[in-house]
Amino acid sequence: MQRRPALLLAVHGTRDPRGTAVAHSLALRTAELVRVPTLLAFADVREPSVGRVAAAHPGPLVVVPAFLAAGYHVRTDIPDALVRAGRTDAVLTPALGGHPAVRDTAVRRLRRAGYRPGDAVVLGCAGTSDPRALADLHRAADALAARLDTPVHPAFASTCGPSVADRVAELRAAGHRRVAVASWLLAPGLFQRRLAASGADVVADPLCPDPAPARAVAARYREAAVPLPV
């Protein structure tokens, strides 16, 4: 007899209750798509932790990190938590940011917020000190630029520069009458508030809640999951 592994959705925790609600909603939407046990765990700030949830689940496991770039949590923190939990057998998928459904959501949110052709565009990201994750964010900006047929300038809500507010000011100083910020964040919280306070004419909502990120999680799971013996 064979069975499909469970899915552990690993998210970055937040103290904002709206962000936590989004995480639970994403897990529920994903469960409806994959139709396997879907567990939610937090890589930081909140409980239950990734290691605790992984250790408590006895069967095969696919861990999908709900992150938009492969920074510290994806490359180091989550793998280390799985090792400490004795779950070296768990399969860890890539992060979500490279999935087309996530990029499509960012473009759709931006247009819904009031983006007009001709607007200067900033991609508002969380920020990272990991050069590989930073490269992921620049690739995301390039992908949105191809979709919108206009340059997209990455900027950051924390950790590294330029800040979103500084990037908006820079584009205004360069002569752009309107500046739009596309949100490269999954949920509401402090970083989204920093995007909203950047002085842009248009600020898109975060990517969730939206059906597309759940489809991206489900796709990551299906790519990794193979039936394993009971």
PDB file of N, CA, C and O in Angstrom, residues 149-187:
ATOM      1  N   ASP A 149       5.796  45.420 -19.390  1.00  0.00           N
ATOM      2  CA  ASP A 149       6.511  46.108 -20.471  1.00  0.00           C
ATOM      3  C   ASP A 149       7.004  47.484 -20.015  1.00  0.00           C
ATOM      4  O   ASP A 149       6.888  48.485 -20.728  1.00  0.00           O
ATOM      5  N   THR A 150       7.550  47.509 -18.800  1.00  0.00           N
ATOM      6  CA  THR A 150       8.129  48.739 -18.257  1.00  0.00           C
ATOM      7  C   THR A 150       9.141  48.344 -17.182  1.00  0.00           C
ATOM      8  O   THR A 150       9.009  47.270 -16.581  1.00  0.00           O
ATOM      9  N   PRO A 151      10.161  49.150 -16.917  1.00  0.00           N
ATOM     10  CA  PRO A 151      11.105  48.801 -15.853  1.00  0.00           C
ATOM     11  C   PRO A 151      10.410  48.671 -14.491  1.00  0.00           C
ATOM     12  O   PRO A 151       9.473  49.425 -14.191  1.00  0.00           O
ATOM     13  N   VAL A 152      10.852  47.723 -13.703  1.00  0.00           N
ATOM     14  CA  VAL A 152      10.361  47.541 -12.334  1.00  0.00           C
ATOM     15  C   VAL A 152      11.573  47.601 -11.412  1.00  0.00           C
ATOM     16  O   VAL A 152      12.540  46.847 -11.591  1.00  0.00           O
ATOM     17  N   HIS A 153      11.506  48.494 -10.435  1.00  0.00           N
ATOM     18  CA  HIS A 153      12.651  48.788  -9.576  1.00  0.00           C
ATOM     19  C   HIS A 153      12.450  48.145  -8.203  1.00  0.00           C
ATOM     20  O   HIS A 153      11.549  48.554  -7.460  1.00  0.00           O
ATOM     21  N   PRO A 154      13.260  47.159  -7.833  1.00  0.00           N
ATOM     22  CA  PRO A 154      13.104  46.567  -6.506  1.00  0.00           C
ATOM     23  C   PRO A 154      13.503  47.540  -5.403  1.00  0.00           C
ATOM     24  O   PRO A 154      14.429  48.343  -5.563  1.00  0.00           O
ATOM     25  N   ALA A 155      12.782  47.462  -4.284  1.00  0.00           N
ATOM     26  CA  ALA A 155      13.091  48.258  -3.094  1.00  0.00           C
ATOM     27  C   ALA A 155      12.608  47.473  -1.883  1.00  0.00           C
ATOM     28  O   ALA A 155      11.856  46.499  -2.027  1.00  0.00           O
ATOM     29  N   PHE A 156      13.005  47.909  -0.692  1.00  0.00           N
ATOM     30  CA  PHE A 156      12.895  47.020   0.450  1.00  0.00           C
ATOM     31  C   PHE A 156      12.286  47.696   1.678  1.00  0.00           C
ATOM     32  O   PHE A 156      12.504  48.876   1.928  1.00  0.00           O
ATOM     33  N   ALA A 157      11.539  46.902   2.419  1.00  0.00           N
ATOM     34  CA  ALA A 157      10.889  47.397   3.630  1.00  0.00           C
ATOM     35  C   ALA A 157      11.766  47.219   4.863  1.00  0.00           C
ATOM     36  O   ALA A 157      11.433  47.732   5.929  1.00  0.00           O
ATOM     37  N   SER A 158      12.870  46.488   4.734  1.00  0.00           N
ATOM     38  CA  SER A 158      13.762  46.256   5.881  1.00  0.00           C
ATOM     39  C   SER A 158      15.108  45.760   5.379  1.00  0.00           C
ATOM     40  O   SER A 158      15.270  45.440   4.202  1.00  0.00           O
ATOM     41  N   THR A 159      16.069  45.683   6.270  1.00  0.00           N
ATOM     42  CA  THR A 159      17.352  44.988   6.128  1.00  0.00           C
ATOM     43  C   THR A 159      18.317  45.627   5.149  1.00  0.00           C
ATOM     44  O   THR A 159      19.466  45.893   5.484  1.00  0.00           O
ATOM     45  N   CYS A 160      17.890  45.850   3.909  1.00  0.00           N
ATOM     46  CA  CYS A 160      18.815  46.387   2.913  1.00  0.00           C
ATOM     47  C   CYS A 160      18.164  47.556   2.180  1.00  0.00           C
ATOM     48  O   CYS A 160      16.979  47.841   2.368  1.00  0.00           O
ATOM     49  N   GLY A 161      18.932  48.242   1.367  1.00  0.00           N
ATOM     50  CA  GLY A 161      18.418  49.400   0.659  1.00  0.00           C
ATOM     51  C   GLY A 161      18.405  49.180  -0.838  1.00  0.00           C
ATOM     52  O   GLY A 161      18.962  48.210  -1.339  1.00  0.00           O
ATOM     53  N   PRO A 162      17.753  50.098  -1.561  1.00  0.00           N
ATOM     54  CA  PRO A 162      17.075  51.275  -1.036  1.00  0.00           C
ATOM     55  C   PRO A 162      15.734  50.937  -0.409  1.00  0.00           C
ATOM     56  O   PRO A 162      15.112  49.930  -0.761  1.00  0.00           O
ATOM     57  N   SER A 163      15.280  51.777   0.514  1.00  0.00           N
ATOM     58  CA  SER A 163      13.941  51.586   1.061  1.00  0.00           C
ATOM     59  C   SER A 163      12.913  51.909  -0.013  1.00  0.00           C
ATOM     60  O   SER A 163      13.203  52.569  -1.009  1.00  0.00           O
ATOM     61  N   VAL A 164      11.695  51.446   0.209  1.00  0.00           N
ATOM     62  CA  VAL A 164      10.629  51.725  -0.754  1.00  0.00           C
ATOM     63  C   VAL A 164      10.398  53.233  -0.849  1.00  0.00           C
ATOM     64  O   VAL A 164      10.260  53.788  -1.950  1.00  0.00           O
ATOM     65  N   ALA A 165      10.374  53.910   0.296  1.00  0.00           N
ATOM     66  CA  ALA A 165      10.162  55.363   0.284  1.00  0.00           C
ATOM     67  C   ALA A 165      11.276  56.077  -0.465  1.00  0.00           C
ATOM     68  O   ALA A 165      11.021  57.020  -1.237  1.00  0.00           O
ATOM     69  N   ASP A 166      12.529  55.649  -0.278  1.00  0.00           N
ATOM     70  CA  ASP A 166      13.642  56.283  -0.984  1.00  0.00           C
ATOM     71  C   ASP A 166      13.548  56.043  -2.485  1.00  0.00           C
ATOM     72  O   ASP A 166      13.840  56.942  -3.291  1.00  0.00           O
ATOM     73  N   ARG A 167      13.140  54.829  -2.875  1.00  0.00           N
ATOM     74  CA  ARG A 167      13.011  54.525  -4.304  1.00  0.00           C
ATOM     75  C   ARG A 167      11.900  55.360  -4.940  1.00  0.00           C
ATOM     76  O   ARG A 167      12.047  55.875  -6.052  1.00  0.00           O
ATOM     77  N   VAL A 168      10.790  55.515  -4.222  1.00  0.00           N
ATOM     78  CA  VAL A 168       9.700  56.345  -4.738  1.00  0.00           C
ATOM     79  C   VAL A 168      10.184  57.787  -4.926  1.00  0.00           C
ATOM     80  O   VAL A 168       9.938  58.415  -5.971  1.00  0.00           O
ATOM     81  N   ALA A 169      10.890  58.320  -3.929  1.00  0.00           N
ATOM     82  CA  ALA A 169      11.404  59.686  -4.023  1.00  0.00           C
ATOM     83  C   ALA A 169      12.403  59.825  -5.169  1.00  0.00           C
ATOM     84  O   ALA A 169      12.408  60.851  -5.887  1.00  0.00           O
ATOM     85  N   GLU A 170      13.222  58.822  -5.356  1.00  0.00           N
ATOM     86  CA  GLU A 170      14.209  58.841  -6.442  1.00  0.00           C
ATOM     87  C   GLU A 170      13.515  58.903  -7.807  1.00  0.00           C
ATOM     88  O   GLU A 170      13.932  59.671  -8.694  1.00  0.00           O
ATOM     89  N   LEU A 171      12.452  58.130  -7.973  1.00  0.00           N
ATOM     90  CA  LEU A 171      11.747  58.124  -9.248  1.00  0.00           C
ATOM     91  C   LEU A 171      11.015  59.438  -9.490  1.00  0.00           C
ATOM     92  O   LEU A 171      10.953  59.936 -10.620  1.00  0.00           O
ATOM     93  N   ARG A 172      10.466  60.019  -8.433  1.00  0.00           N
ATOM     94  CA  ARG A 172       9.838  61.344  -8.590  1.00  0.00           C
ATOM     95  C   ARG A 172      10.888  62.387  -8.992  1.00  0.00           C
ATOM     96  O   ARG A 172      10.638  63.235  -9.854  1.00  0.00           O
ATOM     97  N   ALA A 173      12.047  62.318  -8.366  1.00  0.00           N
ATOM     98  CA  ALA A 173      13.103  63.272  -8.687  1.00  0.00           C
ATOM     99  C   ALA A 173      13.580  63.115 -10.128  1.00  0.00           C
ATOM    100  O   ALA A 173      14.061  64.074 -10.744  1.00  0.00           O
ATOM    101  N   ALA A 174      13.425  61.894 -10.665  1.00  0.00           N
ATOM    102  CA  ALA A 174      13.818  61.640 -12.052  1.00  0.00           C
ATOM    103  C   ALA A 174      12.759  62.113 -13.047  1.00  0.00           C
ATOM    104  O   ALA A 174      12.956  61.988 -14.263  1.00  0.00           O
ATOM    105  N   GLY A 175      11.622  62.628 -12.540  1.00  0.00           N
ATOM    106  CA  GLY A 175      10.624  63.207 -13.416  1.00  0.00           C
ATOM    107  C   GLY A 175       9.353  62.409 -13.600  1.00  0.00           C
ATOM    108  O   GLY A 175       8.477  62.808 -14.374  1.00  0.00           O
ATOM    109  N   HIS A 176       9.204  61.289 -12.898  1.00  0.00           N
ATOM    110  CA  HIS A 176       7.988  60.489 -13.018  1.00  0.00           C
ATOM    111  C   HIS A 176       6.850  61.150 -12.239  1.00  0.00           C
ATOM    112  O   HIS A 176       6.976  61.426 -11.045  1.00  0.00           O
ATOM    113  N   ARG A 177       5.745  61.386 -12.906  1.00  0.00           N
ATOM    114  CA  ARG A 177       4.616  62.052 -12.257  1.00  0.00           C
ATOM    115  C   ARG A 177       3.881  61.110 -11.314  1.00  0.00           C
ATOM    116  O   ARG A 177       3.331  61.548 -10.294  1.00  0.00           O
ATOM    117  N   ARG A 178       3.806  59.846 -11.675  1.00  0.00           N
ATOM    118  CA  ARG A 178       3.108  58.861 -10.825  1.00  0.00           C
ATOM    119  C   ARG A 178       4.024  57.663 -10.579  1.00  0.00           C
ATOM    120  O   ARG A 178       4.744  57.217 -11.490  1.00  0.00           O
ATOM    121  N   VAL A 179       3.956  57.149  -9.353  1.00  0.00           N
ATOM    122  CA  VAL A 179       4.741  55.973  -8.980  1.00  0.00           C
ATOM    123  C   VAL A 179       3.795  54.947  -8.355  1.00  0.00           C
ATOM    124  O   VAL A 179       2.982  55.308  -7.486  1.00  0.00           O
ATOM    125  N   ALA A 180       3.909  53.712  -8.808  1.00  0.00           N
ATOM    126  CA  ALA A 180       3.082  52.622  -8.286  1.00  0.00           C
ATOM    127  C   ALA A 180       3.977  51.589  -7.624  1.00  0.00           C
ATOM    128  O   ALA A 180       5.063  51.274  -8.133  1.00  0.00           O
ATOM    129  N   VAL A 181       3.530  51.052  -6.493  1.00  0.00           N
ATOM    130  CA  VAL A 181       4.281  50.023  -5.766  1.00  0.00           C
ATOM    131  C   VAL A 181       3.529  48.701  -5.854  1.00  0.00           C
ATOM    132  O   VAL A 181       2.380  48.600  -5.396  1.00  0.00           O
ATOM    133  N   ALA A 182       4.165  47.705  -6.440  1.00  0.00           N
ATOM    134  CA  ALA A 182       3.648  46.337  -6.425  1.00  0.00           C
ATOM    135  C   ALA A 182       4.145  45.659  -5.159  1.00  0.00           C
ATOM    136  O   ALA A 182       5.334  45.731  -4.828  1.00  0.00           O
ATOM    137  N   SER A 183       3.245  45.009  -4.440  1.00  0.00           N
ATOM    138  CA  SER A 183       3.631  44.354  -3.184  1.00  0.00           C
ATOM    139  C   SER A 183       4.170  42.956  -3.448  1.00  0.00           C
ATOM    140  O   SER A 183       3.487  42.116  -4.040  1.00  0.00           O
ATOM    141  N   TRP A 184       5.404  42.725  -3.004  1.00  0.00           N
ATOM    142  CA  TRP A 184       5.992  41.383  -3.065  1.00  0.00           C
ATOM    143  C   TRP A 184       6.035  40.822  -1.645  1.00  0.00           C
ATOM    144  O   TRP A 184       7.043  40.398  -1.117  1.00  0.00           O
ATOM    145  N   LEU A 185       4.857  40.886  -1.005  1.00  0.00           N
ATOM    146  CA  LEU A 185       4.658  40.401   0.358  1.00  0.00           C
ATOM    147  C   LEU A 185       3.429  39.502   0.350  1.00  0.00           C
ATOM    148  O   LEU A 185       2.468  39.769  -0.372  1.00  0.00           O
ATOM    149  N   LEU A 186       3.444  38.487   1.184  1.00  0.00           N
ATOM    150  CA  LEU A 186       2.314  37.561   1.194  1.00  0.00           C
ATOM    151  C   LEU A 186       1.146  38.054   2.036  1.00  0.00           C
ATOM    152  O   LEU A 186      -0.011  37.749   1.726  1.00  0.00           O
ATOM    153  N   ALA A 187       1.428  38.810   3.089  1.00  0.00           N
ATOM    154  CA  ALA A 187       0.363  39.101   4.055  1.00  0.00           C
ATOM    155  C   ALA A 187       0.481  40.521   4.594  1.00  0.00           C
ATOM    156  O   ALA A 187       1.544  41.148   4.513  1.00  0.00           O
TER     157      ALA A 187
END
